[in-house]
Structures are given as C-alpha cells and as structure tokens.
Amino acid sequence: MNATHDATTAMSDDAPVLLRRAGRAGHLVLNRPRAINALNHAMVRIMAEALDSWEHDASVATVVVTGAGERGLCAGGDIRSIHDDVRAGGADASAAFWHDEYVLNARIARYPKPYVAVMDGIVMGGGVGISAHGGVRVVTERSRVAMPETGIGFVPDVGGTFLLTRTPGELGTHLALTGTAVGAGDALLCGLADHFVPSERLAEFTAALADRSPADAVRDFATEAPAGELAGQRAWIDSCYAADSVEEIVDRLRAVGDPQAKEAAEMILAKSPTSLKVTLAALRRARELPSLEAVLEQEYRVSCATLSAPDLPEGIRAQVVDKDRRPRWSPAELSQVSAADVARCFEPAAGRGTLGLV
C-alpha cells in the first residue's frame, strides 16, 4: 500500500530518537544504529515526552516504535555508561536512568492509544522494556529476543520478571537464568510478541499504519511464524526449573539425560552466582505481585542494590569493555551466596526512593 507521508523530523537527524509523523501515525525511531540503538537517559526522556504529547494530540491515532539500522530494534540499556558510573563511585546517574526507564515501561503498558513495537532483529534487555509491554508487538524471522542480564552480573529488569513469570510453565525461568535469545516462534509462545510479519513486508506494514488501524494492518500483513524450539523442550524445562533453588535446577538439568538440558546447565553456571540466585527469587516473588507496576517497584530496588555489588561492573567489563569473556564473579560459587545476601537485594533502595507507581 502506498501511504502519503507527511513525515517531518522533529529534531536533527543525529538525535538519539527521531520523532516523525506519517499520516495518523507518530513514529519513534531509535537512532543509535552503531550501538544497536542501546538506550540512554536522553532517549528515555525523548520517548516519554513524545508519548505525553501524542496522547493528547487528536491527529495521532497510533504510535510506532522502530530501530534505525539493520541490526535490531534495541540491544538494551547503555551498559558501558553504567559501568563508568559505578566505577566513578556514585552511580546516581544509573539509578536516575532506571527510575525514568521503568516509569516509561509502565507508561507504555498503559498507553491509551495503540502502541506498535516492531521487534525486528536484536531486542534485548531495555529493548524488551520499550516493546514487549506494548499493545501490538510484531516480530520477524530476524528477531532475537532475550533478557541476558545474568551474564553481566545484573538481574532481569524493565518489567522482564513480570513478563517472564507469565510465560507457559517454566519457560520464563529458563530464559531468565540462561539468558537464551529466542526467535519469532518462541517469542510468540512466551507471550513476548503478538504477530509475525516477514521482514520483507515491514516497510509496507508500517506505511499502512499512516491511515489504517493496527488491527487492519496486522490482518493484511501478518502470517504464521516459523516454528520455534521451546515447545518441544517443555517436558524437561518445566520439570527442572520448578526446583526451589538454582543449585537444584542445575542438578536436575544435568540428571535429566537430555543434551539440551545439560547445555542449559553449563550456560547457567557461567553466569554470576549472585545474579542467578537473586533472579530466581525475583521471579518467584513477581508471581505473587498484583501488577506490572508492583513488579517494576521490586525491580528498581534490586537494580539499585546491584550498584554497590562487585559483579555488575565486572560483568560489563568482561563482556563489553575488555571483551575477554572471563568475568571473575564474587562470590564465585552458588554455595557462597547466602539467603541473607539475596534478601538484601529486595530491601528499599537507600536514598533513592521509589518509582511512585504503586
């Protein structure tokens, strides 16, 4: 379909988020392609201000979120800046970023107009937060969706523990602990996306939103997604990850006799022991919380707790700064992480307040 575009760029073309209009659609284009559109504080603020403006603009019927470049919607938060902030000794900037980011996540989930997230390519961490809470979530055959935080000494955030506890069975626990990236079929199975549109038709799909509702556009462009892998692994995933501790989960994965389960155990053991135990506790607690907002408040407390722990800067150093892929976790073993260590991460963030969402 050929839509007439009245697109205008609301700011310079090198702005980190481009605001454009195409007919009755307002477009948010994440614009840091060299960093796979990793989110920083400025981007969060621009998105929040645009959503506030467009909510009350009768000429905007639909909001569309895409990423510049060919690699993905968003690779997550700008973790190098978090590393630098922690190393500088204060980390106030990181806490302020998370505060506004998590409030934005909640805003997206409750946005009164259709919010269409095009989850093409890499969609990880913070990228999940600005897409998977939307009302219309589109994946393609190129999509790779993940919450890989345990690999950098962090814990799933941006409402990730809310999303992952609402997957079928224990699929969410598997994805959270291993950090596994899933394709379109599994993203749909896990409830992280709604529709599959082949990448070759994305341009037509987004153009159609200029004068058509998302429901109409989805009906014309969405097709059946390629088969995923997780459905065939549900038996061992649901059995192994139902255990009450990370140690028992690993033991079950090793004992079940499935090569994929054994591989999952090895993936888990490469992650931060503290992050693993806190993640499992966060998931179990999130199951009992009544709303996304309550879960985001919990995640904010946990995220702030990581700022004074050694594994977050070390994990980012190993994966992003030095890229030696050899993090030195402290403590180094699951058995060395006590229940008290985990519990402390859920205490109110001293001096940082709350998100004010509940």
mmCIF file of C-alpha atoms in Angstrom:
data_model
loop_
_atom_site.group_PDB
_atom_site.id
_atom_site.type_symbol
_atom_site.label_atom_id
_atom_site.label_comp_id
_atom_site.label_asym_id
_atom_site.label_seq_id
_atom_site.Cartn_x
_atom_site.Cartn_y
_atom_site.Cartn_z
ATOM 1 C CA MET A 1 0.000 0.000 0.000
ATOM 2 C CA ASN A 2 1.253 3.463 -0.849
ATOM 3 C CA ALA A 3 0.636 5.832 2.028
ATOM 4 C CA THR A 4 1.036 9.551 1.686
ATOM 5 C CA HIS A 5 3.685 10.567 4.179
ATOM 6 C CA ASP A 6 3.634 13.964 5.823
ATOM 7 C CA ALA A 7 6.692 12.810 7.747
ATOM 8 C CA THR A 8 8.682 15.507 9.456
ATOM 9 C CA THR A 9 11.693 15.101 11.641
ATOM 10 C CA ALA A 10 11.112 16.790 14.974
ATOM 11 C CA MET A 11 14.803 17.208 15.614
ATOM 12 C CA SER A 12 18.127 16.827 13.842
ATOM 13 C CA ASP A 13 18.809 13.567 12.043
ATOM 14 C CA ASP A 14 21.565 12.720 14.517
ATOM 15 C CA ALA A 15 19.235 12.893 17.527
ATOM 16 C CA PRO A 16 19.150 9.610 19.510
ATOM 17 C CA VAL A 17 15.413 9.243 18.886
ATOM 18 C CA LEU A 18 13.753 10.634 15.775
ATOM 19 C CA LEU A 19 10.146 11.790 16.036
ATOM 20 C CA ARG A 20 8.296 11.533 12.762
ATOM 21 C CA ARG A 21 4.730 11.785 11.582
ATOM 22 C CA ALA A 22 3.261 9.739 8.750
ATOM 23 C CA GLY A 23 -0.438 10.356 8.348
ATOM 24 C CA ARG A 24 -2.130 9.462 11.633
ATOM 25 C CA ALA A 25 0.895 7.570 12.957
ATOM 26 C CA GLY A 26 3.549 9.018 15.231
ATOM 27 C CA HIS A 27 6.880 7.260 14.773
ATOM 28 C CA LEU A 28 9.587 6.876 17.406
ATOM 29 C CA VAL A 29 12.779 5.783 15.661
ATOM 30 C CA LEU A 30 15.588 4.755 17.998
ATOM 31 C CA ASN A 31 18.610 6.262 16.306
ATOM 32 C CA ARG A 32 21.884 4.881 17.607
ATOM 33 C CA PRO A 33 22.431 2.186 14.966
ATOM 34 C CA ARG A 34 26.149 1.738 15.661
ATOM 35 C CA ALA A 35 25.219 0.711 19.230
ATOM 36 C CA ILE A 36 22.210 -1.318 18.031
ATOM 37 C CA ASN A 37 20.129 1.540 19.420
ATOM 38 C CA ALA A 38 21.147 0.944 23.039
ATOM 39 C CA LEU A 39 19.026 3.100 25.335
ATOM 40 C CA ASN A 40 20.435 6.011 27.270
ATOM 41 C CA HIS A 41 18.732 8.506 29.536
ATOM 42 C CA ALA A 42 18.227 11.083 26.814
ATOM 43 C CA MET A 43 16.381 8.530 24.672
ATOM 44 C CA VAL A 44 14.080 7.591 27.538
ATOM 45 C CA ARG A 45 13.229 11.244 28.129
ATOM 46 C CA ILE A 46 12.524 11.905 24.451
ATOM 47 C CA MET A 47 10.229 8.886 24.229
ATOM 48 C CA ALA A 48 8.367 9.832 27.401
ATOM 49 C CA GLU A 49 7.841 13.416 26.233
ATOM 50 C CA ALA A 50 6.622 12.247 22.820
ATOM 51 C CA LEU A 51 4.136 9.825 24.359
ATOM 52 C CA ASP A 52 2.816 12.589 26.623
ATOM 53 C CA SER A 53 2.415 14.940 23.658
ATOM 54 C CA TRP A 54 0.834 12.412 21.319
ATOM 55 C CA GLU A 55 -1.619 11.139 23.904
ATOM 56 C CA HIS A 56 -3.427 14.478 23.747
ATOM 57 C CA ASP A 57 -2.960 15.050 20.016
ATOM 58 C CA ALA A 58 -6.134 14.021 18.216
ATOM 59 C CA SER A 59 -4.251 13.797 14.915
ATOM 60 C CA VAL A 60 -2.136 10.913 16.245
ATOM 61 C CA ALA A 61 -4.040 7.624 16.283
ATOM 62 C CA THR A 62 -1.155 5.163 16.572
ATOM 63 C CA VAL A 63 2.402 5.186 17.925
ATOM 64 C CA VAL A 64 5.013 3.087 16.086
ATOM 65 C CA VAL A 65 8.423 2.200 17.535
ATOM 66 C CA THR A 66 11.250 1.043 15.275
ATOM 67 C CA GLY A 67 15.047 0.980 15.319
ATOM 68 C CA ALA A 68 17.419 2.587 12.863
ATOM 69 C CA GLY A 69 19.899 0.404 11.003
ATOM 70 C CA GLU A 70 19.772 -3.252 10.059
ATOM 71 C CA ARG A 71 20.826 -4.963 13.287
ATOM 72 C CA GLY A 72 17.878 -4.600 15.590
ATOM 73 C CA LEU A 73 15.329 -2.550 17.472
ATOM 74 C CA CYS A 74 17.416 -2.179 20.622
ATOM 75 C CA ALA A 75 20.248 -4.158 22.231
ATOM 76 C CA GLY A 76 19.341 -2.983 25.747
ATOM 77 C CA GLY A 77 20.474 -0.221 28.047
ATOM 78 C CA ASP A 78 23.761 1.582 27.515
ATOM 79 C CA ILE A 79 25.631 -0.646 29.954
ATOM 80 C CA ARG A 80 29.041 0.865 29.273
ATOM 81 C CA SER A 81 27.797 4.122 30.795
ATOM 82 C CA ILE A 82 26.509 2.172 33.806
ATOM 83 C CA HIS A 83 29.959 0.590 34.169
ATOM 84 C CA ASP A 84 31.608 4.008 34.072
ATOM 85 C CA ASP A 85 29.089 5.407 36.549
ATOM 86 C CA VAL A 86 29.696 2.613 39.053
ATOM 87 C CA ARG A 87 33.466 2.847 38.661
ATOM 88 C CA ALA A 88 33.270 6.580 39.340
ATOM 89 C CA GLY A 89 31.879 5.733 42.757
ATOM 90 C CA GLY A 90 28.433 7.314 42.784
ATOM 91 C CA ALA A 91 26.102 5.504 40.396
ATOM 92 C CA ASP A 92 23.426 8.139 40.918
ATOM 93 C CA ALA A 93 23.124 8.602 37.166
ATOM 94 C CA SER A 94 22.371 4.904 36.670
ATOM 95 C CA ALA A 95 19.695 4.902 39.375
ATOM 96 C CA ALA A 96 18.107 8.000 37.821
ATOM 97 C CA PHE A 97 18.172 6.356 34.387
ATOM 98 C CA TRP A 98 16.481 3.218 35.698
ATOM 99 C CA HIS A 99 13.890 5.292 37.523
ATOM 100 C CA ASP A 100 12.792 7.055 34.353
ATOM 101 C CA GLU A 101 13.166 3.953 32.178
ATOM 102 C CA TYR A 102 10.930 1.831 34.400
ATOM 103 C CA VAL A 103 8.325 4.594 34.621
ATOM 104 C CA LEU A 104 8.391 4.674 30.795
ATOM 105 C CA ASN A 105 7.884 0.892 30.684
ATOM 106 C CA ALA A 106 4.783 1.248 32.834
ATOM 107 C CA ARG A 107 3.580 4.148 30.672
ATOM 108 C CA ILE A 108 3.886 2.044 27.536
ATOM 109 C CA ALA A 109 1.893 -0.792 29.092
ATOM 110 C CA ARG A 110 -0.985 1.559 29.960
ATOM 111 C CA TYR A 111 -0.810 3.801 26.907
ATOM 112 C CA PRO A 112 -4.342 4.672 25.768
ATOM 113 C CA LYS A 113 -3.558 4.613 22.044
ATOM 114 C CA PRO A 114 -2.283 1.642 20.007
ATOM 115 C CA TYR A 115 1.461 1.258 20.569
ATOM 116 C CA VAL A 116 3.052 -0.808 17.797
ATOM 117 C CA ALA A 117 6.530 -2.163 18.504
ATOM 118 C CA VAL A 118 8.453 -3.536 15.528
ATOM 119 C CA MET A 119 10.745 -6.090 17.192
ATOM 120 C CA ASP A 120 12.943 -6.789 14.192
ATOM 121 C CA GLY A 121 16.495 -8.067 14.749
ATOM 122 C CA ILE A 122 18.079 -7.861 18.192
ATOM 123 C CA VAL A 123 15.672 -6.979 21.017
ATOM 124 C CA MET A 124 17.304 -7.435 24.402
ATOM 125 C CA GLY A 125 17.041 -6.078 27.934
ATOM 126 C CA GLY A 126 15.850 -2.489 27.750
ATOM 127 C CA GLY A 127 14.724 -3.173 24.183
ATOM 128 C CA VAL A 128 12.220 -5.656 25.579
ATOM 129 C CA GLY A 129 11.058 -2.996 28.016
ATOM 130 C CA ILE A 130 10.133 -0.499 25.299
ATOM 131 C CA SER A 131 8.491 -3.124 23.080
ATOM 132 C CA ALA A 132 7.052 -6.149 24.892
ATOM 133 C CA HIS A 133 4.780 -4.025 27.113
ATOM 134 C CA GLY A 134 3.152 -2.523 24.030
ATOM 135 C CA GLY A 135 -0.288 -3.391 22.749
ATOM 136 C CA VAL A 136 0.809 -4.594 19.282
ATOM 137 C CA ARG A 137 4.145 -6.401 19.182
ATOM 138 C CA VAL A 138 5.483 -7.566 15.833
ATOM 139 C CA VAL A 139 8.382 -9.969 15.296
ATOM 140 C CA THR A 140 10.101 -11.134 12.118
ATOM 141 C CA GLU A 141 12.265 -14.066 11.074
ATOM 142 C CA ARG A 142 15.262 -11.935 12.106
ATOM 143 C CA SER A 143 14.070 -11.327 15.677
ATOM 144 C CA ARG A 144 16.280 -12.391 18.570
ATOM 145 C CA VAL A 145 14.591 -11.584 21.860
ATOM 146 C CA ALA A 146 16.363 -12.042 25.189
ATOM 147 C CA MET A 147 16.813 -10.927 28.782
ATOM 148 C CA PRO A 148 20.559 -11.706 29.142
ATOM 149 C CA GLU A 149 21.229 -9.819 32.381
ATOM 150 C CA THR A 150 22.643 -12.695 34.461
ATOM 151 C CA GLY A 151 25.619 -12.770 32.092
ATOM 152 C CA ILE A 152 26.693 -9.266 33.142
ATOM 153 C CA GLY A 153 26.111 -9.619 36.884
ATOM 154 C CA PHE A 154 22.691 -7.993 36.698
ATOM 155 C CA VAL A 155 19.068 -9.158 37.049
ATOM 156 C CA PRO A 156 16.195 -9.010 34.515
ATOM 157 C CA ASP A 157 14.520 -5.611 34.803
ATOM 158 C CA VAL A 158 12.300 -3.265 32.702
ATOM 159 C CA GLY A 159 9.346 -5.410 33.738
ATOM 160 C CA GLY A 160 11.125 -8.514 32.468
ATOM 161 C CA THR A 161 10.406 -10.512 35.597
ATOM 162 C CA PHE A 162 6.710 -9.670 35.124
ATOM 163 C CA LEU A 163 6.756 -10.889 31.519
ATOM 164 C CA LEU A 164 8.835 -13.993 32.215
ATOM 165 C CA THR A 165 6.617 -15.191 35.068
ATOM 166 C CA ARG A 166 3.627 -15.128 32.735
ATOM 167 C CA THR A 167 5.074 -17.486 30.138
ATOM 168 C CA PRO A 168 3.773 -21.068 29.855
ATOM 169 C CA GLY A 169 5.163 -23.336 32.548
ATOM 170 C CA GLU A 170 8.763 -22.584 33.493
ATOM 171 C CA LEU A 171 9.855 -21.193 30.135
ATOM 172 C CA GLY A 172 10.424 -17.788 31.675
ATOM 173 C CA THR A 173 12.690 -19.184 34.373
ATOM 174 C CA HIS A 174 14.745 -20.933 31.700
ATOM 175 C CA LEU A 175 15.097 -17.748 29.653
ATOM 176 C CA ALA A 176 15.945 -15.626 32.692
ATOM 177 C CA LEU A 177 18.642 -17.868 34.134
ATOM 178 C CA THR A 178 20.309 -18.855 30.860
ATOM 179 C CA GLY A 179 19.820 -15.546 29.027
ATOM 180 C CA THR A 180 18.843 -17.530 25.929
ATOM 181 C CA ALA A 181 17.736 -15.495 22.907
ATOM 182 C CA VAL A 182 14.607 -16.750 21.156
ATOM 183 C CA GLY A 183 13.282 -16.301 17.658
ATOM 184 C CA ALA A 184 9.849 -15.257 16.474
ATOM 185 C CA GLY A 185 8.026 -18.532 17.111
ATOM 186 C CA ASP A 186 9.238 -18.809 20.687
ATOM 187 C CA ALA A 187 8.659 -15.114 21.377
ATOM 188 C CA LEU A 188 5.038 -15.666 20.386
ATOM 189 C CA LEU A 189 4.801 -18.823 22.510
ATOM 190 C CA CYS A 190 6.173 -16.975 25.535
ATOM 191 C CA GLY A 191 3.801 -14.053 25.147
ATOM 192 C CA LEU A 192 6.589 -11.590 24.361
ATOM 193 C CA ALA A 193 5.094 -10.791 20.951
ATOM 194 C CA ASP A 194 1.730 -10.939 19.193
ATOM 195 C CA HIS A 195 2.225 -11.149 15.439
ATOM 196 C CA PHE A 196 4.719 -12.301 12.826
ATOM 197 C CA VAL A 197 5.344 -10.142 9.776
ATOM 198 C CA PRO A 198 8.085 -11.163 7.312
ATOM 199 C CA SER A 199 10.874 -8.597 7.304
ATOM 200 C CA GLU A 200 10.459 -8.013 3.589
ATOM 201 C CA ARG A 201 6.958 -6.648 4.298
ATOM 202 C CA LEU A 202 7.789 -4.432 7.272
ATOM 203 C CA ALA A 203 8.034 -1.264 5.217
ATOM 204 C CA GLU A 204 4.586 -1.879 3.754
ATOM 205 C CA PHE A 205 3.197 -2.741 7.175
ATOM 206 C CA THR A 206 4.457 0.421 8.855
ATOM 207 C CA ALA A 207 3.405 2.558 5.886
ATOM 208 C CA ALA A 208 -0.120 1.159 6.162
ATOM 209 C CA LEU A 209 -0.355 2.495 9.705
ATOM 210 C CA ALA A 210 -0.464 6.037 8.317
ATOM 211 C CA ASP A 211 -4.167 5.731 7.620
ATOM 212 C CA ARG A 212 -5.249 2.315 8.879
ATOM 213 C CA SER A 213 -5.681 0.795 12.306
ATOM 214 C CA PRO A 214 -3.073 -1.671 13.567
ATOM 215 C CA ALA A 215 -5.751 -4.387 13.568
ATOM 216 C CA ASP A 216 -6.406 -3.842 9.862
ATOM 217 C CA ALA A 217 -2.702 -3.741 9.033
ATOM 218 C CA VAL A 218 -1.989 -6.897 11.024
ATOM 219 C CA ARG A 219 -4.802 -8.711 9.249
ATOM 220 C CA ASP A 220 -3.246 -7.945 5.874
ATOM 221 C CA PHE A 221 0.436 -8.417 6.638
ATOM 222 C CA ALA A 222 0.818 -10.929 9.474
ATOM 223 C CA THR A 223 1.436 -14.580 8.631
ATOM 224 C CA GLU A 224 2.278 -17.752 10.509
ATOM 225 C CA ALA A 225 5.646 -17.623 12.243
ATOM 226 C CA PRO A 226 8.379 -20.214 11.701
ATOM 227 C CA ALA A 227 8.263 -22.981 14.293
ATOM 228 C CA GLY A 228 10.183 -22.360 17.496
ATOM 229 C CA GLU A 229 12.158 -24.758 19.668
ATOM 230 C CA LEU A 230 10.841 -24.333 23.194
ATOM 231 C CA ALA A 231 7.548 -26.190 22.791
ATOM 232 C CA GLY A 232 9.461 -29.403 22.185
ATOM 233 C CA GLN A 233 11.591 -28.816 25.298
ATOM 234 C CA ARG A 234 8.736 -28.119 27.707
ATOM 235 C CA ALA A 235 8.933 -31.501 29.473
ATOM 236 C CA TRP A 236 12.448 -31.071 30.859
ATOM 237 C CA ILE A 237 12.180 -27.301 31.208
ATOM 238 C CA ASP A 238 9.019 -27.439 33.325
ATOM 239 C CA SER A 239 10.374 -30.262 35.469
ATOM 240 C CA CYS A 240 13.875 -28.928 36.053
ATOM 241 C CA TYR A 241 13.103 -25.254 36.573
ATOM 242 C CA ALA A 242 10.317 -25.912 39.071
ATOM 243 C CA ALA A 243 13.008 -26.550 41.698
ATOM 244 C CA ASP A 244 13.310 -24.185 44.627
ATOM 245 C CA SER A 245 16.990 -23.305 44.232
ATOM 246 C CA VAL A 246 19.440 -22.637 41.440
ATOM 247 C CA GLU A 247 21.616 -25.493 42.686
ATOM 248 C CA GLU A 248 18.752 -27.956 42.409
ATOM 249 C CA ILE A 249 17.793 -26.630 38.984
ATOM 250 C CA VAL A 250 21.342 -27.276 37.770
ATOM 251 C CA ASP A 251 21.355 -30.756 39.317
ATOM 252 C CA ARG A 252 18.086 -31.631 37.620
ATOM 253 C CA LEU A 253 19.277 -30.305 34.269
ATOM 254 C CA ARG A 254 22.397 -32.432 34.474
ATOM 255 C CA ALA A 255 20.482 -35.541 35.529
ATOM 256 C CA VAL A 256 17.630 -35.462 33.031
ATOM 257 C CA GLY A 257 19.707 -37.017 30.258
ATOM 258 C CA ASP A 258 18.900 -34.504 27.533
ATOM 259 C CA PRO A 259 21.870 -32.827 25.779
ATOM 260 C CA GLN A 260 19.980 -29.537 25.580
ATOM 261 C CA ALA A 261 19.309 -29.638 29.317
ATOM 262 C CA LYS A 262 22.968 -30.288 30.011
ATOM 263 C CA GLU A 263 23.881 -27.353 27.786
ATOM 264 C CA ALA A 264 21.441 -25.162 29.726
ATOM 265 C CA ALA A 265 23.137 -26.191 32.985
ATOM 266 C CA GLU A 266 26.531 -25.148 31.632
ATOM 267 C CA MET A 267 25.110 -21.840 30.418
ATOM 268 C CA ILE A 268 23.724 -21.142 33.887
ATOM 269 C CA LEU A 269 26.984 -21.980 35.630
ATOM 270 C CA ALA A 270 28.803 -19.394 33.508
ATOM 271 C CA LYS A 271 26.627 -16.600 34.899
ATOM 272 C CA SER A 272 27.025 -14.553 38.075
ATOM 273 C CA PRO A 273 26.099 -16.783 41.058
ATOM 274 C CA THR A 274 24.622 -13.830 42.917
ATOM 275 C CA SER A 275 22.624 -12.698 39.881
ATOM 276 C CA LEU A 276 21.274 -16.207 39.394
ATOM 277 C CA LYS A 277 20.014 -16.515 42.945
ATOM 278 C CA VAL A 278 18.552 -13.024 43.022
ATOM 279 C CA THR A 279 16.909 -13.595 39.626
ATOM 280 C CA LEU A 280 15.212 -16.792 40.773
ATOM 281 C CA ALA A 281 13.977 -15.044 43.911
ATOM 282 C CA ALA A 282 12.759 -12.077 41.854
ATOM 283 C CA LEU A 283 10.810 -14.352 39.520
ATOM 284 C CA ARG A 284 9.172 -16.246 42.360
ATOM 285 C CA ARG A 285 8.248 -13.009 44.128
ATOM 286 C CA ALA A 286 6.953 -11.448 40.908
ATOM 287 C CA ARG A 287 4.481 -14.293 40.503
ATOM 288 C CA GLU A 288 2.790 -13.147 43.690
ATOM 289 C CA LEU A 289 2.732 -9.417 42.908
ATOM 290 C CA PRO A 290 -0.542 -7.977 41.590
ATOM 291 C CA SER A 291 0.615 -5.754 38.734
ATOM 292 C CA LEU A 292 3.392 -4.713 36.399
ATOM 293 C CA GLU A 293 3.806 -1.560 38.460
ATOM 294 C CA ALA A 294 4.410 -3.549 41.645
ATOM 295 C CA VAL A 295 6.968 -5.702 39.844
ATOM 296 C CA LEU A 296 8.767 -2.641 38.478
ATOM 297 C CA GLU A 297 8.997 -1.242 42.008
ATOM 298 C CA GLN A 298 10.625 -4.513 43.098
ATOM 299 C CA GLU A 299 12.996 -4.451 40.128
ATOM 300 C CA TYR A 300 14.046 -0.909 40.967
ATOM 301 C CA ARG A 301 15.068 -1.979 44.461
ATOM 302 C CA VAL A 302 17.013 -4.924 43.073
ATOM 303 C CA SER A 303 18.678 -2.907 40.316
ATOM 304 C CA CYS A 304 19.841 -0.250 42.759
ATOM 305 C CA ALA A 305 21.247 -2.983 45.023
ATOM 306 C CA THR A 306 23.489 -4.194 42.186
ATOM 307 C CA LEU A 307 25.185 -0.798 42.034
ATOM 308 C CA SER A 308 27.028 -1.486 45.285
ATOM 309 C CA ALA A 309 27.913 -5.089 44.414
ATOM 310 C CA PRO A 310 31.030 -6.191 42.511
ATOM 311 C CA ASP A 311 29.501 -8.372 39.809
ATOM 312 C CA LEU A 312 27.772 -5.712 37.687
ATOM 313 C CA PRO A 313 30.870 -3.651 36.805
ATOM 314 C CA GLU A 314 32.892 -6.859 36.466
ATOM 315 C CA GLY A 315 30.358 -8.464 34.139
ATOM 316 C CA ILE A 316 30.187 -5.385 31.931
ATOM 317 C CA ARG A 317 33.983 -5.173 31.910
ATOM 318 C CA ALA A 318 34.301 -8.760 30.726
ATOM 319 C CA GLN A 319 31.553 -8.635 28.110
ATOM 320 C CA VAL A 320 31.699 -5.083 26.761
ATOM 321 C CA VAL A 321 34.770 -3.152 27.910
ATOM 322 C CA ASP A 322 37.708 -5.587 27.751
ATOM 323 C CA LYS A 323 35.687 -8.278 25.940
ATOM 324 C CA ASP A 324 37.766 -11.087 27.402
ATOM 325 C CA ARG A 325 34.562 -13.014 28.269
ATOM 326 C CA ARG A 326 36.223 -14.105 31.521
ATOM 327 C CA PRO A 327 34.316 -12.450 34.370
ATOM 328 C CA ARG A 328 35.636 -13.001 37.868
ATOM 329 C CA TRP A 329 32.458 -13.288 39.901
ATOM 330 C CA SER A 330 32.464 -12.532 43.616
ATOM 331 C CA PRO A 331 31.435 -14.794 45.197
ATOM 332 C CA ALA A 332 32.448 -17.301 42.563
ATOM 333 C CA GLU A 333 30.227 -20.221 43.577
ATOM 334 C CA LEU A 334 26.488 -20.619 44.091
ATOM 335 C CA SER A 335 27.094 -22.182 47.503
ATOM 336 C CA GLN A 336 28.780 -18.975 48.654
ATOM 337 C CA VAL A 337 25.702 -16.805 48.041
ATOM 338 C CA SER A 338 23.599 -16.845 51.212
ATOM 339 C CA ALA A 339 19.877 -16.305 51.667
ATOM 340 C CA ALA A 340 20.746 -13.094 53.510
ATOM 341 C CA ASP A 341 22.751 -11.873 50.500
ATOM 342 C CA VAL A 342 19.705 -12.401 48.324
ATOM 343 C CA ALA A 343 17.250 -10.853 50.771
ATOM 344 C CA ARG A 344 19.282 -7.655 50.985
ATOM 345 C CA CYS A 345 18.684 -7.011 47.304
ATOM 346 C CA PHE A 346 14.956 -6.650 47.910
ATOM 347 C CA GLU A 347 15.232 -4.038 50.631
ATOM 348 C CA PRO A 348 14.264 -0.434 49.845
ATOM 349 C CA ALA A 349 16.909 1.392 47.849
ATOM 350 C CA ALA A 350 18.566 3.615 50.437
ATOM 351 C CA GLY A 351 18.372 7.261 49.474
ATOM 352 C CA ARG A 352 16.815 6.528 46.090
ATOM 353 C CA GLY A 353 13.108 6.500 46.928
ATOM 354 C CA THR A 354 10.619 4.586 44.817
ATOM 355 C CA LEU A 355 9.185 4.840 41.315
ATOM 356 C CA GLY A 356 5.910 6.116 42.702
ATOM 357 C CA LEU A 357 3.927 3.661 40.600
ATOM 358 C CA VAL A 358 2.013 1.966 43.432
#
